[in-house]
Coordinates of C-alpha atoms and ligand atoms in Angstrom, one line a residue:
M11 CA -94.0 -60.8 -26.3
A12 CA -92.3 -63.4 -24.2
D13 CA -95.4 -65.6 -24.5
H14 CA -95.3 -65.3 -28.3
A15 CA -91.6 -66.2 -28.4
N16 CA -92.2 -69.2 -26.2
S17 CA -95.1 -70.4 -28.4
I18 CA -92.8 -70.2 -31.5
Q19 CA -90.2 -72.1 -29.5
R20 CA -92.7 -74.8 -28.6
Q21 CA -94.0 -75.1 -32.2
T22 CA -90.5 -75.4 -33.7
S23 CA -88.7 -77.3 -31.0
V24 CA -87.3 -80.4 -32.5
S25 CA -88.3 -83.7 -31.0
L26 CA -85.4 -86.1 -30.5
D27 CA -86.8 -88.7 -28.2
R28 CA -87.5 -91.3 -30.8
L29 CA -86.6 -92.3 -34.3
Y30 CA -89.0 -92.1 -37.3
S31 CA -89.0 -93.9 -40.7
F32 CA -89.0 -92.7 -44.2
H33 CA -91.0 -94.0 -47.2
G34 CA -89.4 -96.8 -49.3
G35 CA -85.8 -97.7 -49.1
L36 CA -84.1 -101.1 -49.3
H37 CA -82.2 -103.6 -47.2
L38 CA -79.1 -104.3 -49.2
P39 CA -76.1 -106.7 -48.6
G40 CA -73.2 -104.6 -47.1
H41 CA -70.1 -106.0 -48.8
R42 CA -68.0 -103.8 -46.5
E43 CA -66.3 -106.4 -44.4
T44 CA -63.0 -106.7 -46.3
S45 CA -62.3 -103.0 -46.9
A46 CA -63.5 -102.0 -43.4
A47 CA -61.2 -104.5 -41.7
A48 CA -57.9 -103.1 -43.1
P49 CA -56.3 -100.0 -41.6
I50 CA -56.2 -96.9 -43.7
A51 CA -53.2 -97.0 -46.1
S52 CA -51.3 -94.1 -47.5
G53 CA -51.7 -93.6 -51.3
G54 CA -48.3 -92.0 -51.7
I55 CA -47.4 -89.3 -54.3
P56 CA -48.2 -90.2 -57.9
P57 CA -46.0 -88.8 -60.7
L58 CA -48.9 -86.7 -62.1
L59 CA -51.7 -85.0 -60.3
V60 CA -54.8 -83.9 -62.3
L61 CA -56.8 -81.3 -60.5
P62 CA -60.1 -80.4 -62.2
L63 CA -61.2 -76.8 -61.7
Q64 CA -64.7 -78.1 -60.9
Q65 CA -64.8 -80.6 -58.0
H66 CA -67.9 -79.1 -56.3
I67 CA -71.4 -77.9 -57.0
G68 CA -71.3 -74.3 -58.3
E69 CA -69.0 -72.3 -60.5
P70 CA -65.6 -73.8 -61.6
A71 CA -62.5 -72.2 -60.0
E72 CA -60.2 -69.9 -62.0
P73 CA -56.5 -70.9 -62.5
L74 CA -53.9 -68.8 -60.6
V75 CA -51.0 -70.6 -62.2
R76 CA -49.6 -71.1 -65.7
P77 CA -47.8 -74.1 -67.3
G78 CA -44.1 -73.9 -66.2
D79 CA -44.9 -72.6 -62.7
T80 CA -43.5 -74.5 -59.8
V81 CA -46.0 -75.0 -56.9
C82 CA -45.8 -76.0 -53.3
K83 CA -48.0 -78.5 -51.5
G84 CA -51.0 -76.5 -50.1
Q85 CA -50.6 -73.6 -52.5
E86 CA -53.9 -72.2 -53.9
I87 CA -53.7 -72.9 -57.7
A88 CA -57.2 -71.9 -58.6
Q89 CA -59.5 -69.3 -56.9
P90 CA -63.2 -69.6 -56.4
V91 CA -65.6 -67.6 -58.7
G92 CA -68.7 -66.3 -57.0
A93 CA -70.4 -67.3 -53.8
V94 CA -71.0 -70.9 -54.6
S95 CA -67.5 -72.1 -55.6
A96 CA -64.4 -73.5 -54.0
P97 CA -60.6 -73.0 -54.5
V98 CA -58.3 -75.8 -55.6
H99 CA -54.9 -76.4 -53.9
A100 CA -51.8 -78.3 -55.1
S101 CA -51.9 -81.5 -53.2
S102 CA -48.1 -82.0 -53.6
S103 CA -45.2 -79.9 -54.8
G104 CA -44.0 -79.9 -58.4
T105 CA -44.4 -78.1 -61.8
V106 CA -47.6 -77.2 -63.6
V107 CA -47.2 -79.0 -67.0
A108 CA -50.6 -78.2 -68.5
I109 CA -54.0 -76.6 -68.0
E110 CA -56.2 -78.4 -70.4
D111 CA -59.3 -80.6 -70.8
R112 CA -58.7 -84.0 -69.2
P113 CA -61.0 -87.0 -68.5
V114 CA -62.7 -86.5 -65.2
P115 CA -65.0 -88.7 -63.0
H116 CA -68.4 -87.6 -64.1
P117 CA -71.4 -89.6 -65.3
S118 CA -71.4 -87.6 -68.6
G119 CA -67.9 -89.0 -69.5
L120 CA -67.1 -85.5 -70.8
P121 CA -63.6 -84.1 -70.1
A122 CA -63.1 -80.9 -68.1
N123 CA -60.5 -78.2 -67.7
S124 CA -57.8 -79.4 -65.2
I125 CA -54.5 -78.3 -63.8
V126 CA -51.9 -81.0 -64.3
I127 CA -48.9 -81.1 -61.9
E128 CA -45.8 -83.2 -62.5
T129 CA -44.8 -83.9 -58.9
D130 CA -41.1 -83.6 -57.7
G131 CA -41.4 -86.2 -54.9
K132 CA -40.3 -83.6 -52.3
D133 CA -43.8 -82.9 -51.1
S134 CA -42.6 -79.4 -50.1
L135 CA -45.2 -77.7 -47.9
L136 CA -46.0 -74.0 -48.6
E137 CA -44.5 -71.9 -45.9
T138 CA -47.2 -70.1 -44.1
D139 CA -48.6 -69.4 -40.6
R140 CA -49.9 -72.7 -39.3
S141 CA -50.7 -71.7 -35.7
P142 CA -54.1 -73.0 -34.7
I143 CA -57.1 -70.6 -34.7
D144 CA -58.7 -70.2 -31.2
Y145 CA -62.1 -71.0 -32.7
A146 CA -64.0 -70.4 -29.5
D147 CA -62.9 -66.7 -29.6
T148 CA -63.4 -66.3 -33.3
E149 CA -66.5 -64.9 -35.1
P150 CA -68.4 -67.6 -37.0
A151 CA -68.1 -65.5 -40.3
E152 CA -64.3 -65.6 -40.0
L153 CA -64.3 -69.3 -39.4
C154 CA -66.5 -69.7 -42.5
E155 CA -64.0 -67.7 -44.5
R156 CA -61.2 -70.0 -43.3
I157 CA -63.2 -73.0 -44.4
R158 CA -63.9 -71.4 -47.7
E159 CA -60.2 -70.6 -48.2
A160 CA -59.4 -74.3 -47.4
G161 CA -61.5 -75.4 -50.3
I162 CA -63.7 -77.7 -48.2
V163 CA -66.8 -79.2 -49.8
G164 CA -69.2 -81.8 -48.6
L165 CA -67.2 -85.0 -48.6
G166 CA -70.2 -87.3 -48.4
G167 CA -70.6 -87.1 -52.2
A168 CA -72.6 -84.0 -53.0
G169 CA -69.7 -81.6 -53.0
F170 CA -71.6 -78.5 -51.8
P171 CA -69.1 -75.9 -50.7
A172 CA -69.1 -76.3 -46.9
Q173 CA -69.1 -72.5 -46.0
V174 CA -72.3 -72.0 -48.0
K175 CA -74.2 -74.5 -45.9
L176 CA -72.7 -73.1 -42.7
D177 CA -73.7 -69.5 -43.4
T178 CA -76.8 -69.4 -41.3
R179 CA -76.8 -65.7 -40.3
Q180 CA -80.5 -65.2 -41.0
K181 CA -81.6 -68.6 -39.5
H182 CA -81.9 -70.1 -36.1
I183 CA -80.4 -73.6 -36.1
E184 CA -81.9 -76.1 -33.7
L185 CA -80.0 -79.1 -34.7
L186 CA -76.6 -79.9 -36.1
V187 CA -76.5 -83.5 -37.6
I188 CA -73.2 -85.1 -38.2
N189 CA -73.8 -87.8 -40.8
A190 CA -71.8 -91.0 -40.2
A191 CA -74.6 -93.2 -41.6
E192 CA -72.7 -94.6 -44.5
C193 CA -75.4 -96.7 -46.0
E194 CA -74.3 -97.6 -49.5
P195 CA -72.9 -101.1 -49.9
Y196 CA -69.1 -101.5 -50.3
I197 CA -68.2 -98.0 -49.0
S198 CA -66.4 -97.9 -45.6
C199 CA -64.3 -94.7 -45.7
D200 CA -66.3 -93.0 -42.9
N201 CA -66.3 -96.2 -40.9
R202 CA -62.5 -96.3 -41.0
L203 CA -62.2 -92.6 -40.4
L204 CA -64.1 -92.9 -37.2
Q205 CA -62.2 -96.0 -36.1
E206 CA -58.8 -94.3 -36.6
R207 CA -59.4 -90.5 -36.3
A208 CA -62.4 -90.0 -34.1
A209 CA -60.6 -87.3 -32.1
A210 CA -60.1 -85.2 -35.2
V211 CA -63.8 -85.7 -36.1
V212 CA -64.9 -84.5 -32.6
E213 CA -62.5 -81.4 -32.9
G214 CA -64.2 -80.6 -36.2
I215 CA -67.7 -81.0 -34.8
R216 CA -66.8 -78.6 -32.0
V217 CA -65.8 -76.0 -34.6
L218 CA -69.0 -76.5 -36.6
R219 CA -71.0 -76.3 -33.4
H220 CA -69.4 -73.0 -32.6
I221 CA -70.2 -71.7 -36.1
V222 CA -73.9 -72.6 -36.3
Q223 CA -74.7 -72.4 -32.5
P224 CA -77.3 -75.2 -32.6
E225 CA -79.5 -76.2 -29.6
H226 CA -78.6 -79.9 -30.1
C227 CA -75.9 -81.8 -31.9
I228 CA -76.3 -85.5 -33.0
I229 CA -73.8 -87.8 -34.6
A230 CA -75.8 -90.3 -36.5
I231 CA -74.2 -93.6 -37.1
E232 CA -75.5 -96.8 -38.7
D233 CA -76.3 -99.7 -36.3
N234 CA -73.8 -102.0 -38.0
M235 CA -70.7 -100.0 -37.1
P236 CA -70.0 -101.0 -33.5
V237 CA -66.2 -100.5 -33.6
A238 CA -66.5 -97.0 -35.1
E239 CA -69.2 -96.2 -32.5
Q240 CA -67.0 -97.3 -29.7
A241 CA -64.1 -95.2 -31.0
L242 CA -66.4 -92.2 -31.2
T243 CA -67.7 -92.7 -27.7
T244 CA -64.2 -93.0 -26.4
A245 CA -63.1 -89.8 -28.2
L246 CA -66.0 -87.9 -26.7
A247 CA -65.3 -89.1 -23.2
T248 CA -61.6 -88.3 -23.5
V249 CA -62.4 -84.6 -24.0
N250 CA -65.3 -84.7 -21.6
E251 CA -67.8 -83.8 -24.4
T252 CA -71.3 -84.1 -23.2
R253 CA -73.2 -81.9 -25.6
M254 CA -73.1 -84.3 -28.5
T255 CA -75.3 -87.4 -28.7
V256 CA -74.4 -90.5 -30.7
T257 CA -77.5 -91.9 -32.3
R258 CA -77.7 -95.3 -34.1
V259 CA -79.9 -95.3 -37.2
P260 CA -81.2 -98.5 -38.9
D261 CA -79.2 -100.0 -41.8
I262 CA -81.7 -99.2 -44.5
Y263 CA -80.5 -97.7 -47.7
P264 CA -80.5 -94.7 -48.2
S265 CA -80.7 -93.7 -44.5
G266 CA -77.5 -91.7 -45.0
G267 CA -79.2 -89.4 -47.5
E268 CA -79.5 -86.0 -45.9
R269 CA -83.2 -85.7 -46.2
Q270 CA -83.8 -89.3 -45.2
L271 CA -81.5 -88.9 -42.2
I272 CA -83.3 -85.8 -41.0
R273 CA -86.6 -87.5 -41.4
I274 CA -85.3 -90.5 -39.3
L275 CA -84.0 -88.3 -36.5
T276 CA -86.7 -85.6 -36.3
G277 CA -89.7 -86.8 -38.3
R278 CA -89.5 -83.5 -40.3
E279 CA -89.5 -83.2 -44.1
V280 CA -87.1 -80.8 -45.8
P281 CA -89.3 -78.8 -48.2
S282 CA -89.2 -79.7 -51.9
Q283 CA -86.3 -77.9 -53.5
G284 CA -85.5 -76.3 -50.1
F285 CA -82.6 -76.8 -47.7
P286 CA -82.4 -78.4 -44.2
A287 CA -81.5 -74.9 -42.9
D288 CA -85.1 -73.9 -43.9
I289 CA -86.4 -76.1 -41.1
G290 CA -83.6 -75.2 -38.6
I291 CA -81.2 -78.1 -39.3
I292 CA -77.7 -78.3 -40.7
C293 CA -76.2 -81.6 -41.8
Q294 CA -72.5 -82.3 -42.4
N295 CA -70.6 -85.4 -43.1
V296 CA -68.0 -86.8 -40.7
G297 CA -65.2 -86.5 -43.3
T298 CA -66.2 -82.8 -43.7
A299 CA -65.9 -82.4 -39.9
A300 CA -62.4 -83.8 -39.9
A301 CA -61.4 -81.5 -42.8
V302 CA -62.8 -78.5 -40.9
A303 CA -60.6 -79.5 -37.9
D304 CA -57.5 -79.6 -40.3
A305 CA -58.4 -76.2 -41.8
V306 CA -59.0 -74.4 -38.5
L307 CA -56.7 -76.1 -36.0
R308 CA -53.9 -77.0 -38.4
R309 CA -54.5 -74.4 -41.1
Q310 CA -54.3 -77.1 -43.8
P311 CA -56.5 -76.9 -46.9
L312 CA -58.3 -79.9 -48.2
L313 CA -55.5 -81.9 -49.9
S314 CA -56.5 -85.5 -49.5
R315 CA -59.4 -87.7 -48.6
I316 CA -60.0 -91.3 -47.7
V317 CA -61.2 -93.4 -50.6
T318 CA -62.5 -97.0 -50.4
V319 CA -60.9 -99.1 -53.1
T320 CA -62.9 -102.3 -53.2
G321 CA -64.7 -105.0 -55.1
N322 CA -63.7 -108.4 -56.2
G323 CA -61.9 -106.8 -59.1
V324 CA -59.0 -105.4 -56.9
A325 CA -56.4 -107.6 -55.2
N326 CA -56.5 -105.9 -51.7
P327 CA -59.7 -104.0 -51.0
Q328 CA -58.9 -101.3 -48.4
N329 CA -59.3 -97.6 -47.6
I330 CA -56.5 -95.3 -48.8
D331 CA -55.7 -91.8 -47.8
T332 CA -55.4 -90.3 -51.2
L333 CA -54.1 -87.0 -52.5
I334 CA -56.7 -85.1 -54.5
G335 CA -55.8 -85.4 -58.2
T336 CA -54.3 -88.9 -57.9
P337 CA -55.2 -91.0 -61.0
V338 CA -57.5 -93.9 -60.3
S339 CA -55.1 -96.3 -62.1
Y340 CA -52.4 -95.3 -59.5
L341 CA -54.7 -95.9 -56.6
V342 CA -55.8 -99.3 -57.9
A343 CA -52.1 -100.3 -58.3
A344 CA -51.6 -99.2 -54.6
A345 CA -54.4 -101.6 -53.7
G346 CA -52.6 -104.5 -55.3
G347 CA -53.9 -104.0 -58.9
Y348 CA -56.8 -105.6 -60.7
T349 CA -57.7 -109.2 -60.5
P350 CA -57.7 -111.2 -63.8
D351 CA -61.5 -111.4 -63.9
V352 CA -62.2 -107.7 -63.4
E353 CA -65.2 -106.6 -65.5
R354 CA -66.2 -103.0 -64.8
L355 CA -65.0 -100.0 -62.9
L356 CA -67.4 -97.7 -61.0
I357 CA -66.8 -94.4 -59.3
G358 CA -68.9 -94.5 -56.1
G359 CA -70.9 -97.3 -54.8
P360 CA -73.1 -99.8 -56.7
M361 CA -76.3 -97.8 -56.2
M362 CA -75.3 -94.1 -56.7
G363 CA -72.0 -94.7 -58.6
Y364 CA -71.5 -94.6 -62.3
A365 CA -69.3 -96.7 -64.7
V366 CA -66.2 -95.2 -66.3
Q367 CA -64.6 -96.5 -69.4
S368 CA -61.0 -95.9 -68.3
D369 CA -59.1 -95.6 -65.0
N370 CA -57.4 -92.5 -66.5
V371 CA -59.5 -90.2 -64.3
P372 CA -58.4 -88.5 -61.1
V373 CA -59.7 -88.8 -57.5
I374 CA -61.5 -85.5 -56.8
K375 CA -62.9 -84.1 -53.5
T376 CA -66.2 -86.0 -53.8
T377 CA -64.7 -89.4 -54.7
N378 CA -65.6 -91.7 -51.9
C379 CA -65.2 -95.1 -53.6
I380 CA -63.5 -96.9 -56.5
L381 CA -65.4 -100.1 -57.2
A382 CA -63.9 -102.7 -59.5
V383 CA -66.3 -105.6 -60.0
T384 CA -66.2 -108.9 -61.6
R385 CA -68.9 -110.4 -63.9
D386 CA -70.0 -112.8 -61.1
E387 CA -70.2 -110.0 -58.6
M388 CA -72.3 -107.6 -60.7
P389 CA -73.6 -109.2 -63.9
A390 CA -74.2 -106.9 -66.9
P391 CA -77.8 -105.6 -66.8
P392 CA -80.2 -107.7 -69.0
P393 CA -81.8 -106.1 -72.0
V394 CA -84.3 -103.3 -71.2
Q395 CA -88.0 -104.1 -71.5
P396 CA -90.9 -101.7 -71.7
C397 CA -92.4 -100.3 -68.5
I398 CA -95.2 -102.5 -67.3
R399 CA -96.5 -99.9 -64.8
C400 CA -96.0 -102.2 -61.9
S401 CA -95.3 -99.3 -59.5
K402 CA -92.5 -101.2 -57.7
C403 CA -90.3 -98.1 -58.3
T404 CA -92.8 -95.9 -56.5
D405 CA -93.0 -98.3 -53.5
V406 CA -89.2 -98.0 -52.8
C407 CA -88.6 -94.3 -53.7
P408 CA -87.4 -92.7 -50.5
A409 CA -88.1 -89.2 -51.9
D410 CA -91.8 -90.0 -52.3
L411 CA -91.7 -89.4 -56.0
L412 CA -93.4 -91.2 -59.0
P413 CA -90.3 -92.7 -60.7
Q414 CA -92.2 -94.1 -63.7
Q415 CA -93.8 -90.7 -64.4
L416 CA -90.4 -89.1 -64.2
Y417 CA -89.1 -91.7 -66.6
W418 CA -91.9 -91.0 -69.2
Y419 CA -91.3 -87.3 -69.1
A420 CA -87.5 -87.5 -69.0
R421 CA -87.6 -90.0 -71.9
S422 CA -89.9 -87.7 -74.0
S423 CA -87.8 -84.6 -73.1
N424 CA -90.9 -83.1 -71.5
Y425 CA -88.8 -81.3 -68.9
D426 CA -91.6 -79.0 -67.6
A427 CA -93.7 -81.9 -66.7
A428 CA -90.7 -83.7 -65.1
Q429 CA -90.1 -80.6 -63.0
D430 CA -93.8 -80.5 -62.0
Y431 CA -93.2 -84.1 -60.7
N432 CA -90.3 -82.8 -58.6
L433 CA -87.4 -84.2 -60.6
F434 CA -85.0 -82.2 -58.6
D435 CA -86.0 -83.9 -55.4
C436 CA -84.7 -87.1 -56.8
I437 CA -81.5 -88.0 -54.9
E438 CA -80.4 -90.5 -57.6
C439 CA -80.3 -93.3 -55.0
G440 CA -81.0 -95.9 -57.6
C441 CA -83.6 -97.8 -55.5
C442 CA -86.2 -97.5 -58.4
A443 CA -83.8 -99.0 -61.0
Y444 CA -82.7 -101.7 -58.5
V445 CA -86.3 -103.1 -58.3
C446 CA -87.5 -102.4 -61.8
P447 CA -88.4 -105.8 -63.4
S448 CA -88.0 -104.2 -66.9
H449 CA -84.4 -103.3 -66.0
I450 CA -84.9 -99.7 -67.1
P451 CA -81.8 -97.6 -66.2
L452 CA -84.1 -95.0 -64.6
V453 CA -81.4 -92.9 -62.9
Q454 CA -79.6 -92.4 -66.2
Y455 CA -82.8 -90.8 -67.6
Y456 CA -83.1 -88.5 -64.5
R457 CA -79.5 -87.5 -64.7
H458 CA -79.8 -86.7 -68.3
A459 CA -83.0 -84.7 -67.8
K460 CA -81.4 -82.7 -65.0
T461 CA -78.3 -81.9 -67.1
E462 CA -80.5 -80.8 -70.0
I463 CA -82.5 -78.5 -67.8
W464 CA -79.4 -76.9 -66.3
A465 CA -78.0 -76.4 -69.8
L466 CA -81.2 -74.8 -71.0
E467 CA -81.3 -72.5 -68.0
K468 CA -77.7 -71.5 -68.6
Q469 CA -78.5 -70.8 -72.2
T470 CA -81.6 -68.8 -71.3
R471 CA -79.5 -66.8 -68.8
A472 CA -76.8 -66.2 -71.4
S473 CA -79.3 -65.0 -74.1
D474 CA -81.1 -62.8 -71.5
I475 CA -77.7 -61.1 -70.8
A476 CA -77.0 -60.8 -74.5
R477 CA -80.5 -59.3 -75.1
Q478 CA -80.0 -56.8 -72.3
R479 CA -76.6 -55.8 -73.7
H480 CA -78.1 -55.3 -77.2
E481 CA -81.0 -53.2 -75.8
S482 CA -78.7 -50.9 -73.8
R483 CA -76.4 -50.4 -76.8
Q484 CA -79.4 -49.5 -79.0
N485 CA -80.7 -47.0 -76.3
R486 CA -77.2 -45.4 -76.1
L487 CA -76.9 -45.0 -79.9
S488 CA -80.4 -43.4 -80.2
R489 CA -79.6 -41.1 -77.3
I490 CA -76.4 -39.9 -79.0
K491 CA -78.2 -39.5 -82.3
Q492 CA -80.9 -37.4 -80.6
E493 CA -78.4 -35.3 -78.7
R494 CA -76.5 -34.6 -82.0
A495 CA -79.7 -33.6 -83.7
E496 CA -80.6 -31.2 -80.9
R497 CA -77.1 -29.6 -81.0
M498 CA -77.4 -29.1 -84.8
A499 CA -80.9 -27.5 -84.3
R500 CA -79.6 -25.2 -81.6
K501 CA -76.7 -24.1 -83.9
K502 CA -79.0 -23.4 -86.8
Q503 CA -81.3 -21.4 -84.5
A504 CA -78.3 -19.4 -83.2
L505 CA -77.1 -18.6 -86.7
S506 CA -80.5 -17.5 -87.9
G507 CA -81.0 -15.4 -84.6
N508 CA -77.7 -13.4 -85.2
G509 CA -79.0 -11.1 -88.0
G510 CA -80.2 -14.0 -90.1
G511 CA -79.7 -15.0 -93.6
E512 CA -76.7 -14.9 -95.9
E513 CA -74.9 -12.1 -94.1
A514 CA -74.7 -14.0 -90.8
K515 CA -73.4 -17.1 -92.6
K516 CA -70.7 -15.1 -94.3
A517 CA -69.6 -13.5 -91.0
A518 CA -69.4 -17.0 -89.4
I519 CA -67.3 -18.3 -92.3
Q520 CA -65.0 -15.3 -92.2
A521 CA -64.5 -15.8 -88.4
A522 CA -63.7 -19.5 -88.9
L523 CA -61.2 -18.6 -91.6
E524 CA -59.5 -16.1 -89.3
R525 CA -59.3 -18.6 -86.5
V526 CA -57.6 -21.1 -88.9
L527 CA -55.1 -18.4 -90.2
H528 CA -54.2 -17.4 -86.6
K529 CA -53.5 -21.0 -85.6
K530 CA -51.3 -21.4 -88.8
Q531 CA -49.3 -18.3 -87.9
Q532 CA -48.7 -19.7 -84.4
A533 CA -47.6 -23.0 -85.9
D534 CA -45.2 -21.2 -88.3
V535 CA -42.8 -20.2 -85.5
T536 CA -39.9 -22.1 -86.9
P537 CA -36.6 -22.9 -85.1
K538 CA -35.1 -20.1 -87.2
N539 CA -37.5 -17.5 -85.7
V540 CA -37.2 -19.1 -82.3
D541 CA -33.5 -18.2 -82.2
N542 CA -34.4 -14.6 -82.0
L543 CA -36.6 -15.0 -78.9
T544 CA -35.8 -14.8 -75.2
D545 CA -35.3 -17.9 -73.1
G546 CA -38.7 -17.4 -71.4
Q547 CA -40.5 -16.9 -74.8
Q548 CA -38.7 -20.1 -76.2
Q549 CA -39.9 -22.0 -73.1
L550 CA -43.5 -20.9 -73.6
I551 CA -43.4 -21.7 -77.3
S552 CA -41.9 -25.1 -76.6
E553 CA -44.6 -25.9 -74.1
A554 CA -47.4 -24.8 -76.4
D555 CA -45.8 -26.9 -79.2
Q556 CA -45.8 -29.9 -77.0
R557 CA -49.4 -29.4 -76.0
R558 CA -50.4 -29.1 -79.7
R559 CA -48.5 -32.3 -80.6
Q560 CA -50.1 -34.1 -77.7
K561 CA -53.5 -32.9 -78.8
N562 CA -52.9 -34.0 -82.4
R563 CA -51.8 -37.5 -81.1
E564 CA -55.0 -37.8 -79.1
I565 CA -57.1 -36.8 -82.1
Ligands
SF4_617 S1 -90.6 -100.5 -61.7 FE1 -90.1 -100.3 -63.9 S2 -91.7 -101.4 -64.9 FE2 -92.4 -101.0 -62.9 S3 -93.5 -99.1 -63.1 FE3 -91.5 -98.6 -62.4 S4 -90.4 -98.2 -64.4 FE4 -92.3 -99.3 -64.9
SF4_618 S1 -83.4 -92.5 -57.9 FE1 -84.8 -90.8 -57.6 S2 -86.8 -91.5 -58.3 FE2 -85.5 -93.3 -58.1 S3 -86.0 -94.1 -56.1 FE3 -84.2 -92.7 -55.8 S4 -85.1 -90.7 -55.4 FE4 -86.8 -92.0 -56.2

């Protein structure tokens, strides 16, 4: 038995003595110098906060407040629905002025249901127990519940509710990876977080390590972040932490992608449409680790995040500690406003981000970057040409897909074929579109196809439920009909069995008439007659009368 266990251990043991590479990827200019050089600024409290009910992967949260309610900072204003969901908290105090569809940061450009808070400027914190939880003495499930209550989602961009990833009760976790490999150009929020708050990150990693109990823990950092690396090393030494390893990974885009990072560190592939936990690995972002420390050690829900506001289109590129729900327009103003030659506004970086038509959208939990670019900096894409089947897109795809095939199938709405070609393994990194000589906006096609497939699945699920409801109603009605028919048949049989024929029918009718007459006589006890009765008799009649009236009402 022991030999068998050892052999499994040998087969599955993760090898961490060297780095591996992944297929494809790109070397891209960083453009991070300006924003990474400035200290994190405070975004302040905007006059309005717009908090969408869906800021995560999964079901949208359900409002707990109504227009007119006053709320405190940190108060839960929307509760999660189902296992994969996250609550929403008021990020400052004020009054709920609306719950309605508002523009939100999403590639579709569609509005979404949001809670709008007019802030009062007091920033009054909800009064509650804020004593730190002794995580080392607390069950992992209880800590996961605390993380769920705090509304923490993956802050690296995906927005997967953190507690769902951490719930590894059925799985043995060999490796916990903390992702500080911020590989997309322009974005430097994780870099600044490590430079200024490395101690909080280390605290959060210790909590995460206690939850998932891994054999190893690695903090992966890009090899172009020396100051952040030094801050992290110092924070680890300060608390005498020796069970975490800092590993530098090459600056190749997208080395910070979860699957690509796991590949670089372990040489292992996360199975198609599977999760890292399926191969004994959990990956969390550094920002998420800091949020976990706030939730467990300071009992503070996720109320703010660091956002990189950058590009030649803003006056003072920098990282800003921003309340969730802050309008982008307010944040850009905090960064000195737009420059005269600003051309386009993107949410996210230049590779994975998407353009928005207006800055009237809020910062949500997954917003890591606001990028305002000028025409010189990022010229408008040239006209799209037909695909020439050059296969350059395939050469750079870090997910080992066939982007041109996916393009054909997505374009022709052949979604079954697109799924056969693993559309859902596409991480939307944009490498294929970046190198495409025909300037085809490939990622837009993939996003559209995914959205359509999700919508079709939702529709199928809804019609399945409607069909099941209809079938069960039909079954119930036919059962009632059958039972009624059986009752009638039994009555008929009983009548014909009691002497049979006309005589029995007459006797039954006579008995029914007598019953009716008897009831009428009972009902005819008028107040005049009642006067002649004793108190006990009056009481009994009154109770019987009440019962009769009640019965009539029910009928
Ligand atoms: S890079 Fe563009 S043109 Fe070349 S095969 Fe891919 S989609 Fe077609
Ligand atoms: S966007 Fe998708 S298909 Fe294109 S390179 Fe990235 S992973 Fe591959």
